[in-house]
Coordinates of C-alpha atoms in Angstrom, one line a residue:
Chain A
M26 CA -31.1 23.4 45.6
N27 CA -33.3 24.6 42.8
R28 CA -34.2 22.5 39.8
Q29 CA -31.5 24.0 37.6
D30 CA -28.8 23.4 40.3
A31 CA -30.1 19.8 40.7
K32 CA -29.8 19.2 37.0
V33 CA -26.2 20.5 36.9
A34 CA -25.3 18.4 40.0
K35 CA -26.8 15.4 38.3
V36 CA -24.8 15.9 35.1
F37 CA -21.7 16.6 37.1
N38 CA -22.2 13.4 39.1
N39 CA -22.7 11.4 35.9
V40 CA -19.5 12.8 34.4
K41 CA -17.6 12.1 37.7
H42 CA -19.0 8.6 37.8
S43 CA -18.1 7.8 34.2
L44 CA -14.6 9.3 34.5
G45 CA -14.1 7.2 37.7
S46 CA -15.1 4.0 35.9
L47 CA -13.0 5.0 32.9
R48 CA -9.9 5.4 35.2
L49 CA -10.8 2.1 36.7
R50 CA -11.0 0.5 33.3
R51 CA -7.8 2.1 32.3
K52 CA -6.1 0.8 35.4
R53 CA -7.4 -2.7 34.8
N54 CA -6.2 -2.7 31.3
M55 CA -2.8 -1.1 31.7
S56 CA -1.5 -3.5 29.1
H57 CA -4.2 -2.4 26.7
T58 CA -3.2 1.3 26.9
S59 CA -1.0 3.1 24.5
D60 CA -0.4 6.7 23.3
I61 CA -1.6 6.0 19.7
I62 CA -3.9 3.4 18.2
I63 CA -3.4 2.9 14.4
I64 CA -6.1 1.1 12.4
G65 CA -4.6 -0.5 9.3
G66 CA -1.4 -2.3 8.6
G67 CA -0.6 -1.0 5.1
I68 CA 1.9 1.7 4.2
A69 CA -0.2 4.6 5.7
G70 CA -0.5 2.8 9.1
T71 CA 3.0 1.5 9.3
A72 CA 4.7 4.6 8.1
T73 CA 2.7 6.9 10.3
G74 CA 3.2 4.5 13.2
Y75 CA 6.9 4.3 12.6
Y76 CA 7.4 8.1 12.8
L77 CA 5.1 8.4 15.9
A78 CA 7.1 5.6 17.6
K79 CA 10.3 7.3 16.6
A80 CA 9.0 10.5 18.3
G81 CA 8.8 8.5 21.5
L82 CA 5.1 7.6 21.5
K83 CA 3.8 4.1 22.3
V84 CA 2.0 2.8 19.2
A85 CA -0.5 -0.1 19.0
L86 CA -1.3 -1.0 15.4
F87 CA -4.3 -3.2 14.4
D88 CA -5.2 -4.9 11.1
K89 CA -8.1 -7.2 10.4
G90 CA -5.8 -9.4 8.3
Y91 CA -2.1 -9.6 8.0
L92 CA 0.3 -6.7 7.3
C93 CA -0.1 -5.6 3.6
S94 CA -3.3 -7.6 3.2
G95 CA -5.2 -4.6 1.9
S96 CA -4.2 -2.2 -0.8
T97 CA -0.5 -1.9 -0.3
G98 CA 0.3 -5.5 -0.8
R99 CA -1.6 -5.4 -4.1
C100 CA 0.0 -2.4 -5.6
I101 CA 2.6 -2.5 -8.3
G102 CA 5.4 -0.6 -6.5
G103 CA 5.7 2.5 -8.6
V104 CA 7.1 5.7 -7.1
R105 CA 6.7 8.9 -9.0
Q106 CA 7.0 12.7 -8.4
Q107 CA 4.9 13.7 -11.5
F108 CA 1.7 15.0 -10.0
T109 CA -0.2 18.3 -10.4
S110 CA -1.0 19.1 -6.8
E111 CA 1.8 21.0 -5.2
S112 CA 1.4 19.0 -2.0
S113 CA 1.8 15.7 -3.8
I114 CA 4.8 16.9 -5.9
K115 CA 6.7 18.1 -2.8
L116 CA 5.7 15.2 -0.7
M117 CA 6.8 12.8 -3.4
M118 CA 10.2 14.5 -3.7
E119 CA 10.5 13.9 0.0
S120 CA 9.3 10.3 -0.4
V121 CA 11.9 9.6 -3.1
R122 CA 14.6 10.9 -0.7
L123 CA 13.2 8.7 2.0
F124 CA 13.1 5.6 -0.3
S125 CA 16.7 6.2 -1.3
G126 CA 17.8 6.0 2.3
M127 CA 15.3 3.4 3.4
D128 CA 17.6 0.3 3.5
E129 CA 19.6 2.0 6.2
E130 CA 16.7 3.6 8.0
L131 CA 14.7 0.3 8.2
G132 CA 17.4 -2.3 8.1
V133 CA 15.8 -4.2 5.3
E134 CA 16.4 -4.2 1.5
V135 CA 13.5 -2.3 0.0
H136 CA 14.8 -2.6 -3.6
W137 CA 14.5 1.2 -4.3
H138 CA 15.6 1.8 -7.9
P139 CA 15.3 5.2 -9.7
G140 CA 14.2 3.6 -13.0
G141 CA 12.1 6.6 -14.1
Y142 CA 8.6 7.2 -15.3
L143 CA 7.7 8.0 -18.9
F144 CA 4.2 9.3 -19.5
L145 CA 3.4 8.9 -23.2
A146 CA 1.5 11.5 -25.3
H147 CA -0.1 10.4 -28.6
D148 CA -2.1 13.5 -29.4
E149 CA -1.7 17.3 -29.2
A150 CA -4.2 17.7 -26.3
K151 CA -2.2 15.3 -24.1
K152 CA 1.1 16.9 -25.1
K153 CA -0.2 20.3 -24.2
A154 CA -1.5 18.9 -20.8
F155 CA 1.9 17.3 -20.1
L156 CA 3.8 20.5 -21.0
E157 CA 1.5 22.4 -18.5
N158 CA 2.0 19.7 -15.9
I159 CA 5.8 19.9 -16.3
R160 CA 5.6 23.7 -15.8
I161 CA 3.7 23.1 -12.6
Q162 CA 6.1 20.4 -11.4
Q163 CA 9.2 22.5 -12.1
A164 CA 7.7 25.5 -10.4
A165 CA 7.1 23.2 -7.3
G166 CA 10.8 22.4 -7.4
L167 CA 10.9 19.1 -9.4
K168 CA 13.7 20.0 -11.8
D169 CA 14.3 16.4 -13.0
V170 CA 11.1 16.2 -15.1
R171 CA 11.3 17.2 -18.7
W172 CA 9.5 16.8 -22.1
V173 CA 11.1 14.3 -24.4
D174 CA 10.2 14.0 -28.1
A175 CA 9.5 10.7 -29.8
A176 CA 13.2 10.3 -30.9
E177 CA 14.4 10.8 -27.4
A178 CA 11.8 8.5 -26.0
K179 CA 13.1 5.9 -28.3
E180 CA 16.7 6.5 -27.0
I181 CA 15.5 6.0 -23.5
V182 CA 13.4 2.9 -24.4
P183 CA 14.9 1.4 -27.6
L184 CA 12.2 -1.3 -27.5
L185 CA 9.3 1.2 -27.4
N186 CA 6.9 1.2 -30.3
T187 CA 6.8 5.0 -31.1
E188 CA 4.2 4.8 -33.8
G189 CA 1.9 7.8 -33.4
L190 CA 4.0 9.0 -30.4
L191 CA 4.5 12.8 -30.1
G192 CA 6.7 12.5 -27.0
G193 CA 6.3 12.2 -23.3
S194 CA 6.8 13.5 -19.8
Y195 CA 9.9 11.9 -18.4
C196 CA 11.4 12.0 -14.9
P197 CA 14.4 9.8 -14.5
T198 CA 14.4 10.1 -10.7
D199 CA 11.0 8.5 -10.3
G200 CA 11.3 4.8 -9.6
Q201 CA 10.2 1.6 -7.9
A202 CA 10.4 -0.2 -4.5
Y203 CA 9.1 -3.4 -3.0
P204 CA 6.0 -2.9 -0.9
F205 CA 6.2 -6.0 1.3
A206 CA 9.8 -5.1 2.4
V207 CA 8.9 -1.5 3.1
V208 CA 5.8 -2.3 5.2
G209 CA 7.6 -5.2 6.9
G210 CA 10.5 -2.9 7.7
Y211 CA 8.3 -0.2 9.2
A212 CA 6.4 -2.8 11.3
Q213 CA 9.7 -4.3 12.6
R214 CA 10.9 -0.8 13.6
I215 CA 7.6 -0.1 15.4
K216 CA 8.1 -3.2 17.5
Q217 CA 11.7 -2.4 18.2
L218 CA 10.6 1.0 19.4
G219 CA 8.3 -0.5 21.9
G220 CA 5.1 -0.6 19.9
S221 CA 2.8 -3.6 19.3
I222 CA 1.3 -5.1 16.1
H223 CA -2.0 -6.8 16.3
T224 CA -2.8 -8.7 13.1
F225 CA -6.0 -10.6 12.5
T226 CA -7.7 -8.2 15.0
E227 CA -10.7 -6.4 13.6
V228 CA -11.8 -3.1 15.0
A229 CA -15.6 -3.2 15.6
G230 CA -16.1 0.0 17.6
I231 CA -14.6 3.3 18.5
L232 CA -14.9 4.2 22.2
Q233 CA -15.7 7.8 22.8
Q234 CA -17.0 10.1 25.5
G235 CA -17.9 13.8 25.4
G236 CA -16.7 14.3 21.9
K237 CA -13.3 12.7 22.5
A238 CA -12.0 9.4 21.2
L239 CA -10.9 7.0 24.0
G240 CA -10.1 3.8 22.3
I241 CA -11.3 0.9 20.2
R242 CA -13.3 -2.3 20.7
T243 CA -12.2 -5.3 18.7
S244 CA -14.6 -7.8 17.2
D245 CA -13.7 -10.3 19.9
G246 CA -14.8 -7.9 22.5
R247 CA -11.5 -6.6 23.8
E248 CA -11.0 -2.9 24.5
F249 CA -7.8 -0.9 23.9
F250 CA -7.3 2.6 25.0
A251 CA -5.2 5.4 23.6
D252 CA -5.0 9.2 23.6
K253 CA -5.2 9.3 19.8
I254 CA -6.6 7.0 17.2
V255 CA -5.6 7.1 13.5
N256 CA -7.8 5.7 10.8
C257 CA -5.3 4.3 8.2
A258 CA -7.9 1.7 6.9
G259 CA -7.5 2.5 3.2
P260 CA -10.4 1.0 1.3
W261 CA -12.3 0.6 4.6
A262 CA -11.5 4.1 5.9
K263 CA -15.2 5.1 5.4
D264 CA -16.4 2.1 7.5
I265 CA -14.0 2.9 10.3
G266 CA -15.0 6.6 10.1
R267 CA -18.6 5.6 10.5
L268 CA -17.8 3.6 13.7
A269 CA -16.7 7.0 15.1
G270 CA -19.6 8.9 13.6
I271 CA -17.3 10.7 11.1
E272 CA -18.1 10.7 7.4
I273 CA -14.9 10.2 5.3
P274 CA -15.4 10.5 1.5
V275 CA -13.3 7.5 0.4
E276 CA -14.8 5.0 -2.0
P277 CA -12.9 1.8 -3.0
E278 CA -12.6 0.8 -6.7
R279 CA -11.2 -2.5 -8.0
H280 CA -8.0 -2.4 -10.1
E281 CA -6.5 -5.5 -11.6
A282 CA -2.8 -6.3 -12.1
L283 CA -0.6 -9.0 -13.4
I284 CA 3.1 -10.0 -13.1
T285 CA 5.4 -11.9 -15.4
E286 CA 8.3 -14.2 -14.8
G287 CA 11.6 -12.5 -14.3
V288 CA 13.8 -11.8 -17.3
E289 CA 17.0 -9.8 -17.9
Y290 CA 16.5 -6.2 -16.7
L291 CA 16.0 -4.0 -19.8
G292 CA 16.1 -0.6 -18.1
I293 CA 12.6 0.3 -19.2
P294 CA 11.1 3.0 -17.0
M295 CA 7.4 2.8 -15.9
L296 CA 5.5 3.4 -19.1
V297 CA 2.2 5.2 -18.6
D298 CA -0.2 5.3 -21.6
Y299 CA -3.4 7.3 -20.8
R300 CA -5.2 6.3 -24.0
A301 CA -8.5 4.5 -23.7
D302 CA -6.7 1.2 -24.6
G303 CA -3.6 2.1 -22.6
G304 CA -2.2 1.0 -19.3
Y305 CA 1.0 1.2 -17.2
F306 CA 3.7 -1.2 -16.4
Q307 CA 7.3 -1.4 -15.3
Q308 CA 10.1 -4.0 -14.8
F309 CA 11.5 -4.6 -11.3
K310 CA 15.2 -4.2 -11.4
H311 CA 15.7 -6.6 -8.4
N312 CA 14.2 -9.6 -10.1
G313 CA 13.4 -8.7 -13.7
Q314 CA 9.6 -9.2 -13.4
F315 CA 7.2 -7.0 -15.4
I316 CA 4.3 -5.8 -13.4
G317 CA 1.4 -3.7 -14.6
C318 CA -2.3 -2.7 -14.7
Y319 CA -4.8 -0.4 -16.4
T320 CA -7.6 1.7 -15.1
P321 CA -10.9 0.0 -16.0
V322 CA -13.6 2.0 -17.9
P323 CA -16.2 2.2 -16.4
N324 CA -14.8 2.0 -12.9
V325 CA -15.6 -1.0 -10.7
P326 CA -16.8 0.2 -7.3
G327 CA -16.4 -1.9 -4.1
T328 CA -13.7 -3.9 -2.3
S329 CA -14.0 -7.0 -4.5
C330 CA -10.6 -8.4 -5.4
D331 CA -11.8 -10.9 -8.0
S332 CA -9.7 -11.3 -11.1
T333 CA -11.1 -11.4 -14.7
F334 CA -10.2 -13.2 -17.8
E335 CA -10.9 -10.0 -19.7
F336 CA -8.0 -8.3 -17.9
L337 CA -5.7 -11.3 -18.3
T338 CA -6.0 -11.1 -22.0
E339 CA -6.4 -7.3 -22.5
M340 CA -3.4 -6.3 -20.4
P341 CA -0.9 -8.3 -22.5
R342 CA -2.4 -6.7 -25.6
R343 CA -1.8 -3.3 -24.2
M344 CA 1.7 -4.2 -23.0
L345 CA 2.7 -5.6 -26.4
K346 CA 1.3 -2.6 -28.2
L347 CA 3.9 -0.5 -26.4
V348 CA 6.8 -3.0 -26.3
P349 CA 6.2 -5.8 -28.9
A350 CA 9.6 -7.5 -28.0
L351 CA 8.1 -8.8 -24.8
S352 CA 5.8 -11.3 -26.6
E353 CA 7.5 -14.4 -25.2
V354 CA 7.7 -13.2 -21.6
K355 CA 5.3 -15.3 -19.5
V356 CA 2.6 -14.1 -17.2
I357 CA 2.7 -16.0 -13.9
R358 CA 0.0 -14.4 -11.7
Q359 CA -2.9 -12.0 -11.8
W360 CA -4.8 -10.4 -8.9
A361 CA -6.7 -7.3 -8.0
G362 CA -6.7 -4.7 -5.3
S363 CA -8.6 -1.6 -4.2
Y364 CA -7.8 2.0 -5.1
E365 CA -9.2 4.2 -2.3
M366 CA -10.7 7.1 -4.2
T367 CA -11.6 10.6 -2.9
P368 CA -13.6 13.0 -5.1
D369 CA -10.6 15.0 -6.1
G370 CA -7.8 12.4 -6.3
N371 CA -5.9 13.7 -3.3
P372 CA -5.6 11.9 0.0
I373 CA -7.1 12.9 3.4
V374 CA -4.6 13.6 6.2
D375 CA -6.4 15.4 9.0
G376 CA -8.0 15.5 12.4
T377 CA -11.8 15.2 12.7
D378 CA -14.7 16.6 14.7
L379 CA -14.1 13.8 17.1
E380 CA -11.2 15.0 19.2
G381 CA -8.2 12.6 19.1
F382 CA -9.6 10.8 15.9
Y383 CA -7.4 11.2 12.8
V384 CA -7.6 10.1 9.2
V385 CA -4.7 9.2 6.9
A386 CA -6.4 7.5 3.9
G387 CA -7.8 8.0 0.5
F388 CA -4.6 7.9 -1.5
C389 CA -6.3 7.1 -4.8
G390 CA -3.8 4.5 -5.9
H391 CA -0.7 6.5 -4.7
G392 CA -0.5 5.3 -1.1
F393 CA 2.7 3.3 -1.4
M394 CA 4.6 6.1 -3.1
L395 CA 3.2 8.9 -0.9
G396 CA 3.2 6.8 2.2
P397 CA 6.7 7.5 3.6
A398 CA 6.7 11.3 3.4
T399 CA 3.0 11.6 4.2
G400 CA 3.3 9.2 7.1
R401 CA 6.1 11.4 8.5
E402 CA 4.2 14.6 8.1
A403 CA 1.0 13.0 9.5
A404 CA 2.9 11.8 12.5
A405 CA 4.3 15.3 13.2
F406 CA 0.8 16.7 12.9
I407 CA -0.7 14.1 15.2
A408 CA 2.1 14.3 17.8
T409 CA 2.4 18.1 18.0
G410 CA -0.7 19.6 16.4
K411 CA 1.5 21.6 14.1
R412 CA 0.4 21.1 10.5
S413 CA 3.0 21.1 7.7
P414 CA 2.0 23.3 4.8
L415 CA 2.6 20.2 2.7
L416 CA -0.7 18.8 4.0
T417 CA -2.7 21.9 3.0
D418 CA -4.4 20.1 0.0
F419 CA -5.3 17.1 2.2
A420 CA -7.7 18.6 4.7
L421 CA -10.8 16.6 5.5
K422 CA -13.1 19.6 5.1
R423 CA -12.2 20.9 1.6
S424 CA -14.1 21.6 -1.5
Y425 CA -12.8 18.5 -3.4
A426 CA -13.2 20.6 -6.5
S427 CA -9.7 20.7 -8.0
R428 CA -8.8 17.4 -9.6
E429 CA -5.4 15.8 -9.6
A430 CA -4.6 15.6 -13.3
M431 CA -2.0 12.8 -13.2
K432 CA -4.1 10.2 -11.4
Chain B
M23 CA 16.3 -38.4 13.0
K24 CA 17.2 -34.7 12.6
D25 CA 15.3 -32.2 14.8
R26 CA 13.1 -30.5 12.3
N27 CA 12.7 -27.5 14.5
M28 CA 16.3 -26.7 13.9
A29 CA 16.7 -24.4 10.9
D30 CA 18.5 -25.8 8.0
K31 CA 20.3 -23.0 6.2
E32 CA 20.8 -25.2 3.2
L33 CA 17.4 -26.8 2.7
I34 CA 15.5 -25.2 -0.1
I35 CA 11.8 -24.9 0.5
C36 CA 10.8 -22.7 -2.5
R37 CA 13.1 -23.6 -5.4
C38 CA 11.7 -20.8 -7.7
E39 CA 12.6 -18.0 -5.3
D40 CA 15.5 -19.8 -3.5
V41 CA 13.9 -19.6 -0.1
T42 CA 15.5 -21.9 2.6
E43 CA 13.9 -23.4 5.6
A44 CA 15.9 -21.1 7.8
E45 CA 14.3 -18.1 6.0
V46 CA 10.8 -19.5 6.5
L47 CA 11.6 -20.0 10.2
A48 CA 12.9 -16.5 10.5
A49 CA 9.7 -15.1 9.0
I50 CA 7.7 -17.1 11.6
E51 CA 10.0 -15.7 14.3
Q52 CA 9.3 -12.2 13.0
G53 CA 5.6 -12.9 13.6
A54 CA 4.2 -14.6 10.5
A55 CA 1.5 -17.1 11.6
T56 CA 0.0 -17.9 8.2
A57 CA 1.2 -19.1 4.8
D58 CA 0.1 -15.7 3.3
E59 CA 2.5 -13.9 5.7
V60 CA 5.4 -16.2 5.0
K61 CA 4.8 -15.7 1.3
R62 CA 5.0 -11.9 1.6
L63 CA 8.0 -11.9 3.9
T64 CA 10.1 -14.4 2.1
R65 CA 8.7 -14.5 -1.5
A66 CA 8.2 -18.3 -1.1
G67 CA 5.5 -19.3 -3.6
M68 CA 5.7 -16.1 -5.7
G69 CA 7.9 -17.6 -8.4
H70 CA 7.5 -19.5 -11.6
C71 CA 5.6 -22.5 -10.3
Q72 CA 3.4 -20.3 -8.0
G73 CA 4.0 -22.4 -4.9
R74 CA 3.1 -25.8 -6.4
T75 CA 5.9 -27.4 -4.5
C76 CA 6.5 -25.3 -1.5
R77 CA 3.0 -24.4 -0.3
R78 CA 2.5 -27.8 1.5
L79 CA 6.0 -27.7 3.0
I80 CA 5.4 -24.2 4.3
N81 CA 2.0 -25.2 5.9
Q82 CA 3.8 -28.1 7.5
I83 CA 6.6 -25.9 8.9
L84 CA 4.1 -23.4 10.2
A85 CA 1.9 -26.0 11.8
R86 CA 4.9 -27.7 13.5
R87 CA 6.3 -24.4 14.7
L88 CA 3.0 -23.1 16.0
G89 CA 1.8 -26.4 17.5
Q90 CA -1.1 -26.8 15.0
K91 CA -2.3 -29.5 12.7
P92 CA -1.3 -28.8 9.1
A93 CA -5.0 -28.7 8.2
E94 CA -5.4 -25.7 10.5
Q95 CA -3.2 -23.7 8.2
K96 CA -5.1 -22.2 5.3
P97 CA -3.4 -22.5 1.9
V98 CA -2.4 -19.4 0.1
T99 CA -4.8 -18.1 -2.6
Q100 CA -4.3 -19.8 -5.9
R101 CA -4.3 -17.4 -8.8
S102 CA -4.6 -17.7 -12.5
P103 CA -3.0 -18.4 -14.9
L104 CA -2.3 -21.8 -13.3
Q105 CA 0.8 -22.2 -15.3
P106 CA 3.0 -19.5 -17.0
V107 CA 1.5 -18.3 -20.3
S108 CA 3.3 -15.9 -22.7
L109 CA 2.0 -12.4 -23.2
K110 CA 1.5 -13.2 -26.9
I111 CA -0.7 -16.2 -26.3
L112 CA -2.8 -14.3 -23.8
A113 CA -3.0 -11.2 -26.1
D114 CA -4.1 -13.4 -29.0
S115 CA -6.8 -15.2 -27.0
K116 CA -10.5 -14.3 -27.5
D117 CA -12.7 -13.6 -24.5

């Protein structure tokens, strides 16, 4: 045997040895083997997991806290189709369809209600931008969206302060749903379909060999194996990616929110005011609570979920500016959560350079609404390798140059 | 004495959100092991009083059901404002 042959034989033996020990480990840990491992128990993880389980695959889902303990459980439950990326518009039309049939699909009441979204324009530049967005949305098939002038906005929301208002972009089939019920429903279905949910189980390592993902190691030293691993870790997607040696451009930012006591449902759609001192809020139909937030300027990077007095006083000012009649409604709770931002405002739904390691993350504050349809398309891609054209804008390796305008 | 592990369909645990003991036990049955999870599955503690009455009861039910001491159960996060405050009063406050 010459030196070259000896080298090859050595490599071959090494590979044979490690494959042997891997088989052994797999055998020993049969209970720790599944088809799919999902990291993250928010909407991305549970929706993707549900559709993979529905396709007949054995799913094991892990979360370092409880279900909904990350971004999804801190979101305000808005569901809209008004975007500017064609992928997002079309996926959102699908999501709305899925939300409207979700009570039956998941066997829980998810409180879907098409209460509408009204984006307000107070200057000509905004009006022009909204008219252009409406053109894009209608071209993508969203026929329900339309421009309304200030008088019509007042008809839709009689309590709206229309001072300085030129009009707005209105879509009556946008709406709202209840995040805890949706995620809880998907999780129950995963279990019913033979999958497992591992809460309070932190992933500390991604096991891999020869460029292929094999499984995970948890922080308490256990190993779980699967053919495919899906990173649905939201604000922590970058950290999980780094465990696998994969760079994922997702940066968390803090957004604060508050909720009021429940009062009579007033039929007010989600009001979105993009002005520097604007914000967005809606009223839940199922219990009459108003819920809302605004985007802080400058942004607040990081996963901190601390609340501020500034927000607690500023948000009511912004709400009362739009709907003064709410002045006696009482705030009962404030909190904060993380938006998981990508450079262009679109999520990442793709495979990676590590075979068998996928990403479904970076939803930029739109994860709850995009989750159902995106989870379904992601599951189809992961299960079959066939990629829906709806996911075109969400590739991991893209320019990140074109920005989502309605973010 | 009544067996407290038997669900009482009538017994209200969270009076703001009308959550009964049976519903809390159902959430534990579904996999909830902490007060945070019970809160999110049942809405107990999410109402007007923000769990002032029910949070101790829920920790007790959890501990009893899971064979723990009540002290082993972490309380849910307390959030401001500690009592309901009108939008107007908040809006008029100075930082």
